Amino acid sequence: SSTSSLPPKNQIDNNVLPISTLAQCYLDDFCVLQNTKKISVSYLNTYQGKNPESTNGCTVIAPLLAIHHFHHEHCQDVIPDSVIEEVIDTQAPSILPEVRRNLGLSPDALIIPSDVHDYLMNENLFTQEQFVGCCGGDILSHDHLNELLHLLSCNEASKKKIAATFYFHEHVVCILKTIRWDGEVWYEVIDSLPCERGAYKNSNLKVGGLRPSTWRSDRL
């Protein structure tokens, strides 16, 4: 992303600036990328919790989207909205109760992402060999962020697609990467939480209608 409005690296890593200042810097950069057509945002017709059985289901939704990313038959394209909506409304709700029962959790309990990954591997939906790596720490630290970017920047010919589940503040989103036939790299971020239609359109985040939707970001 653009870094023109970000404070110096040492200020960020040493937590000199308040979070509100950093948030505005990152938001300004996001808006610049939107205005220059490097990022586009679109909205889905559903969200986590619209089907009550999908409540607190982001730890299942995100890896399921990663699995669909790897198996989507049109390898040059992003996952269709209809598939994402099916994952949120139908597939995740069918898996969540069993995962929680196996872990002895209550019906709407939050789930640790690693427990979901173990369940999906036991169900043969993906294998340990598909994991590229794992990193954790302060996402505002450039050193930590660079670890994540390094894992996502794999350019091996055999890895035309890479997916990551990104866990923060008890929420999980999915990051999908596709290398197209012409070498162009597309990233897609899928967040299952509800937001106002028109949010992320500009820096005030209050533009647009009121229908809650998720958002997708293409072509970073």
Coordinates of C-alpha atoms in Angstrom, one line a residue:
S1 CA 0.0 0.0 0.0
S2 CA 1.0 3.6 -0.2
T3 CA 3.1 4.9 2.6
S4 CA 3.2 8.6 1.8
S5 CA 1.1 9.6 4.8
L6 CA 2.6 7.2 7.3
P7 CA 4.8 8.4 10.1
P8 CA 8.5 7.3 10.2
K9 CA 9.1 3.6 11.0
N10 CA 10.7 4.2 14.3
Q11 CA 7.7 6.2 15.5
I12 CA 5.3 3.4 14.7
D13 CA 7.5 0.6 16.2
N14 CA 8.0 2.5 19.4
N15 CA 4.3 3.3 19.7
V16 CA 5.0 7.0 19.9
L17 CA 1.8 8.0 18.1
P18 CA -1.7 7.4 19.4
I19 CA -3.7 4.7 17.7
S20 CA -6.3 7.3 16.5
T21 CA -3.5 9.1 14.6
L22 CA -2.2 5.8 13.0
A23 CA -5.8 4.8 12.1
Q24 CA -6.3 8.1 10.3
C25 CA -3.0 7.7 8.4
Y26 CA -3.9 4.3 7.2
L27 CA -7.4 5.4 6.3
D28 CA -6.0 8.3 4.3
D29 CA -3.7 5.8 2.4
F30 CA -6.7 3.5 1.8
C31 CA -8.7 6.3 0.3
V32 CA -5.8 7.3 -2.0
L33 CA -5.6 3.7 -3.3
Q34 CA -9.3 3.7 -3.9
N35 CA -9.2 7.0 -5.7
T36 CA -6.3 5.7 -8.0
K37 CA -8.3 2.5 -8.7
K38 CA -5.7 0.3 -7.1
I39 CA -8.4 -0.9 -4.6
S40 CA -12.0 -1.6 -5.3
V41 CA -14.6 -2.4 -2.7
S42 CA -17.8 -4.3 -3.3
Y43 CA -20.6 -5.5 -0.9
L44 CA -22.2 -8.8 -0.4
N45 CA -25.9 -9.5 0.4
T46 CA -25.2 -11.3 3.7
Y47 CA -22.9 -11.2 6.7
Q48 CA -21.9 -13.2 9.7
G49 CA -24.9 -13.4 12.0
K50 CA -27.6 -12.8 9.5
N51 CA -28.2 -16.6 9.8
P52 CA -28.1 -16.9 13.6
E53 CA -26.2 -20.2 13.2
S54 CA -23.2 -18.2 11.7
T55 CA -22.8 -16.0 14.8
N56 CA -19.1 -15.8 15.9
G57 CA -18.3 -18.0 13.0
C58 CA -15.5 -16.0 11.4
T59 CA -12.9 -18.7 12.5
V60 CA -14.7 -21.2 10.2
I61 CA -15.7 -18.8 7.5
A62 CA -12.2 -17.5 6.8
P63 CA -10.5 -20.9 6.2
L64 CA -13.5 -22.2 4.2
L65 CA -13.0 -19.3 1.9
A66 CA -9.4 -20.2 1.6
I67 CA -10.3 -23.8 0.7
H68 CA -12.7 -22.5 -2.0
H69 CA -10.0 -20.2 -3.3
F70 CA -7.7 -23.2 -3.9
H71 CA -10.4 -25.3 -5.6
H72 CA -12.2 -22.6 -7.6
E73 CA -12.3 -23.9 -11.1
H74 CA -11.6 -20.6 -12.8
C75 CA -8.1 -20.1 -11.4
Q76 CA -7.6 -16.6 -12.8
D77 CA -10.7 -15.2 -11.2
V78 CA -11.7 -14.2 -7.7
I79 CA -14.3 -16.3 -5.8
P80 CA -17.9 -15.4 -7.0
D81 CA -20.0 -13.5 -4.5
S82 CA -22.5 -16.4 -4.6
V83 CA -19.9 -18.8 -3.2
I84 CA -18.9 -16.5 -0.4
E85 CA -22.5 -16.0 0.6
E86 CA -23.1 -19.7 0.6
V87 CA -20.0 -20.2 2.9
I88 CA -21.3 -17.6 5.3
D89 CA -25.0 -18.6 5.3
T90 CA -24.9 -22.3 4.8
Q91 CA -21.5 -24.0 5.0
A92 CA -20.2 -22.4 8.1
P93 CA -23.4 -22.9 10.1
S94 CA -23.4 -26.6 9.2
I95 CA -19.8 -27.0 10.6
L96 CA -19.8 -24.6 13.6
P97 CA -22.1 -26.7 16.0
E98 CA -19.9 -29.8 15.5
V99 CA -16.7 -27.9 16.1
R100 CA -18.1 -26.4 19.3
R101 CA -19.4 -29.8 20.5
N102 CA -16.0 -31.4 19.9
L103 CA -14.3 -28.6 22.0
G104 CA -17.0 -28.6 24.7
L105 CA -18.0 -25.0 24.0
S106 CA -21.3 -23.3 24.4
P107 CA -23.4 -22.6 21.2
D108 CA -22.3 -19.1 20.2
A109 CA -18.8 -19.3 21.8
L110 CA -15.7 -17.9 20.1
I111 CA -13.4 -20.5 18.7
I112 CA -9.6 -20.5 18.5
P113 CA -8.5 -20.5 14.8
S114 CA -6.0 -23.4 15.3
D115 CA -8.8 -25.6 16.6
V116 CA -10.8 -25.0 13.5
H117 CA -7.8 -25.8 11.3
D118 CA -7.3 -29.1 13.1
Y119 CA -10.9 -29.9 12.5
L120 CA -10.8 -29.1 8.8
M121 CA -7.6 -31.2 8.4
N122 CA -9.2 -34.1 10.2
E123 CA -12.1 -33.8 7.7
N124 CA -9.5 -33.9 4.9
L125 CA -10.5 -30.5 3.6
F126 CA -6.8 -29.5 3.5
T127 CA -3.5 -30.9 4.6
Q128 CA -0.6 -29.9 6.8
E129 CA 1.6 -29.8 3.7
Q130 CA -0.4 -26.8 2.3
F131 CA 0.7 -24.6 5.2
V132 CA 3.4 -22.1 4.1
G133 CA 4.0 -20.7 7.6
C134 CA 2.7 -18.8 10.5
C135 CA 3.6 -15.5 12.2
G136 CA 2.2 -13.6 15.1
G137 CA 2.8 -10.4 17.1
D138 CA 2.0 -6.7 16.8
I139 CA 0.6 -5.9 13.4
L140 CA 1.6 -2.3 13.8
S141 CA 5.2 -3.3 14.0
H142 CA 6.9 -3.1 10.6
D143 CA 9.1 -6.1 11.4
H144 CA 6.0 -8.3 12.1
L145 CA 4.1 -6.9 9.2
N146 CA 7.0 -7.7 6.9
E147 CA 6.9 -11.4 8.1
L148 CA 3.3 -11.6 6.9
L149 CA 4.1 -9.9 3.6
H150 CA 7.0 -12.2 3.0
L151 CA 4.7 -15.2 3.4
L152 CA 2.2 -13.7 1.0
S153 CA 4.8 -12.7 -1.6
C154 CA 5.9 -16.3 -2.5
N155 CA 6.5 -16.2 -6.3
E156 CA 7.1 -19.9 -7.0
A157 CA 5.4 -21.0 -10.2
S158 CA 3.7 -23.8 -8.2
K159 CA 2.0 -21.3 -5.9
K160 CA -0.3 -19.4 -8.2
K161 CA -2.7 -19.1 -5.3
I162 CA -2.0 -18.3 -1.6
A163 CA -4.5 -17.7 1.2
A164 CA -4.2 -16.5 4.8
T165 CA -6.5 -16.3 7.7
F166 CA -5.7 -13.1 9.6
Y167 CA -6.7 -13.1 13.3
F168 CA -6.9 -9.9 15.3
H169 CA -9.1 -8.5 18.1
E170 CA -11.0 -11.8 18.3
H171 CA -12.0 -11.6 14.7
V172 CA -10.7 -13.4 11.6
V173 CA -10.7 -12.2 7.9
C174 CA -9.5 -14.0 4.8
I175 CA -6.7 -12.7 2.5
L176 CA -6.5 -14.4 -0.9
K177 CA -3.8 -14.0 -3.5
T178 CA -3.9 -14.9 -7.1
I179 CA -1.2 -14.7 -9.8
R180 CA -2.9 -14.3 -13.1
W181 CA -1.7 -15.6 -16.5
D182 CA -0.1 -12.2 -17.4
G183 CA 1.8 -12.0 -14.1
E184 CA -0.5 -9.5 -12.5
V185 CA -1.1 -10.2 -8.8
W186 CA -4.5 -9.7 -7.3
Y187 CA -5.2 -9.7 -3.5
E188 CA -8.7 -10.0 -2.1
V189 CA -9.7 -9.3 1.5
I190 CA -13.0 -10.8 2.7
D191 CA -14.5 -9.7 6.0
S192 CA -17.7 -11.4 7.2
L193 CA -18.7 -8.8 9.7
P194 CA -21.6 -6.5 8.8
C195 CA -21.0 -2.9 7.7
E196 CA -23.0 -0.2 6.1
R197 CA -23.2 -0.3 2.3
G198 CA -21.0 2.6 1.2
A199 CA -18.6 2.3 4.1
Y200 CA -14.9 2.4 3.1
K201 CA -15.9 4.8 0.3
N202 CA -14.2 7.8 1.8
S203 CA -12.5 8.9 5.0
N204 CA -15.8 9.6 6.9
L205 CA -16.9 6.0 6.5
K206 CA -20.6 7.0 6.6
V207 CA -21.5 7.3 3.0
G208 CA -24.1 5.1 1.4
G209 CA -27.1 3.1 2.4
L210 CA -27.8 1.2 5.6
R211 CA -28.0 -2.4 4.5
P212 CA -25.3 -4.3 6.3
S213 CA -23.0 -6.2 4.0
T214 CA -19.5 -7.6 3.9
W215 CA -16.8 -6.1 1.7
R216 CA -14.2 -7.3 -0.7
S217 CA -11.0 -5.6 -1.8
D218 CA -9.5 -6.5 -5.2
R219 CA -6.4 -5.7 -7.2
L220 CA -3.9 -4.2 -4.6

